[in-house]
Amino acid sequence: MDRAPSAPAASRRGLLIVLSSPSGAGKTTISRMLLEADPAIAMSVSATTRPIRPGEVDGRDYHFVAEGEFQRMVEAGEFAEWAYVFNHRYGTPAAPVRAAIAAGRDILFDIDWQGTQQL
């Protein structure tokens, strides 16, 4: 008995997983736990204009940029979202998010409520 050819499997698009709460509520702790539990999840790394803190690594914790560079990125439409938080600016570069989603990877955001509303 001949079988009809099966339809090609649909490629999976990645999901946006957003953790959003006020500062100090535990987003970073939960993020670390999720990333340890599922290595297939990618962490979104935000850009910020705030100074680097001891122990932080540029490109891992944040992309630390000058105010002028941040403004250039805003004007060029390079952010998926951005906001002022405690006198500094934070934003999610859109290109890595688009790439992760297109590759079928889930991406985790640890962002402020303002950014969540934009996403």
Short mmCIF file of C-alpha atoms in Angstrom, two decimals:
data_model
loop_
_atom_site.label_atom_id
_atom_site.label_comp_id
_atom_site.label_asym_id
_atom_site.label_seq_id
_atom_site.Cartn_x
_atom_site.Cartn_y
_atom_site.Cartn_z
CA MET A 1 0.00 0.00 0.00
CA ASP A 2 1.42 3.35 -1.03
CA ARG A 3 1.54 6.09 1.54
CA ALA A 4 1.14 9.73 0.72
CA PRO A 5 4.36 11.63 1.23
CA SER A 6 4.43 13.25 4.61
CA ALA A 7 4.56 16.99 4.86
CA PRO A 8 7.97 18.41 5.73
CA ALA A 9 8.38 19.05 9.41
CA ALA A 10 7.81 22.67 10.26
CA SER A 11 10.94 24.33 11.52
CA ARG A 12 10.66 25.49 15.09
CA ARG A 13 10.86 29.16 15.83
CA GLY A 14 12.42 30.17 19.10
CA LEU A 15 10.41 31.63 21.95
CA LEU A 16 10.93 34.85 23.87
CA ILE A 17 11.03 34.13 27.60
CA VAL A 18 10.74 37.37 29.54
CA LEU A 19 11.52 37.77 33.24
CA SER A 20 10.44 41.22 34.32
CA SER A 21 10.22 42.70 37.79
CA PRO A 22 11.56 45.59 39.83
CA SER A 23 15.27 45.65 40.58
CA GLY A 24 16.30 43.24 43.33
CA ALA A 25 13.33 40.89 42.95
CA GLY A 26 15.41 37.88 41.84
CA LYS A 27 15.32 37.96 38.03
CA THR A 28 19.04 37.27 37.74
CA THR A 29 18.87 34.31 40.14
CA ILE A 30 15.96 32.78 38.25
CA SER A 31 17.73 33.43 34.93
CA ARG A 32 20.83 31.57 36.09
CA MET A 33 18.73 28.63 37.25
CA LEU A 34 16.90 28.42 33.90
CA LEU A 35 20.14 28.62 31.91
CA GLU A 36 21.72 25.86 34.03
CA ALA A 37 18.63 23.67 33.64
CA ASP A 38 18.40 24.08 29.85
CA PRO A 39 21.59 24.88 27.93
CA ALA A 40 19.53 25.30 24.74
CA ILE A 41 18.20 28.62 26.07
CA ALA A 42 20.22 31.66 25.04
CA MET A 43 20.52 34.71 27.30
CA SER A 44 19.83 38.09 25.81
CA VAL A 45 22.67 40.48 26.70
CA SER A 46 21.51 44.07 27.09
CA ALA A 47 23.47 47.20 26.29
CA THR A 48 23.76 49.81 29.03
CA THR A 49 25.22 53.23 29.63
CA ARG A 50 25.91 52.56 33.30
CA PRO A 51 29.48 51.98 34.47
CA ILE A 52 30.78 48.44 34.70
CA ARG A 53 30.72 47.00 38.24
CA PRO A 54 33.40 44.82 39.84
CA GLY A 55 33.14 41.25 38.60
CA GLU A 56 31.11 42.10 35.50
CA VAL A 57 32.40 41.21 32.04
CA ASP A 58 31.62 43.31 28.97
CA GLY A 59 29.69 41.18 26.48
CA ARG A 60 28.67 38.60 29.09
CA ASP A 61 26.80 40.64 31.68
CA TYR A 62 26.08 43.68 29.51
CA HIS A 63 27.45 45.47 26.49
CA PHE A 64 28.79 48.62 28.16
CA VAL A 65 28.49 51.57 25.80
CA ALA A 66 28.89 55.34 26.02
CA GLU A 67 25.79 57.52 25.97
CA GLY A 68 26.58 58.75 22.44
CA GLU A 69 26.89 55.18 21.10
CA PHE A 70 23.62 54.21 22.79
CA GLN A 71 21.87 57.18 21.19
CA ARG A 72 23.31 56.24 17.78
CA MET A 73 21.93 52.71 18.25
CA VAL A 74 18.48 54.10 19.18
CA GLU A 75 18.43 56.34 16.10
CA ALA A 76 19.56 53.46 13.87
CA GLY A 77 16.72 51.25 15.16
CA GLU A 78 19.15 48.65 16.53
CA PHE A 79 17.19 47.92 19.73
CA ALA A 80 14.24 45.57 20.18
CA GLU A 81 13.45 47.62 23.29
CA TRP A 82 15.14 50.22 25.45
CA ALA A 83 14.40 52.26 28.55
CA TYR A 84 15.76 54.66 31.14
CA VAL A 85 16.26 52.88 34.47
CA PHE A 86 17.85 54.59 37.48
CA ASN A 87 19.40 57.39 35.37
CA HIS A 88 20.99 55.03 32.86
CA ARG A 89 19.79 53.55 29.61
CA TYR A 90 19.38 49.84 28.94
CA GLY A 91 18.41 48.19 25.69
CA THR A 92 18.23 44.84 23.94
CA PRO A 93 20.14 44.69 20.65
CA ALA A 94 17.66 43.30 18.10
CA ALA A 95 20.05 41.43 15.78
CA PRO A 96 21.06 38.65 18.22
CA VAL A 97 17.42 38.17 19.23
CA ARG A 98 16.32 37.81 15.60
CA ALA A 99 19.17 35.38 14.91
CA ALA A 100 18.30 33.19 17.92
CA ILE A 101 14.60 33.10 17.02
CA ALA A 102 15.36 32.27 13.38
CA ALA A 103 17.66 29.44 14.50
CA GLY A 104 14.88 27.99 16.67
CA ARG A 105 16.57 28.91 19.95
CA ASP A 106 14.61 30.21 22.90
CA ILE A 107 15.97 33.47 24.26
CA LEU A 108 15.71 34.64 27.85
CA PHE A 109 15.28 38.30 28.77
CA ASP A 110 16.02 39.76 32.21
CA ILE A 111 14.60 43.24 31.71
CA ASP A 112 12.71 46.12 33.29
CA TRP A 113 8.93 46.47 32.97
CA GLN A 114 9.37 49.31 30.46
CA GLY A 115 11.24 47.04 28.06
CA THR A 116 8.72 44.26 28.57
CA GLN A 117 5.92 46.53 27.42
CA GLN A 118 7.86 47.33 24.23
CA LEU A 119 8.53 43.67 23.42
#
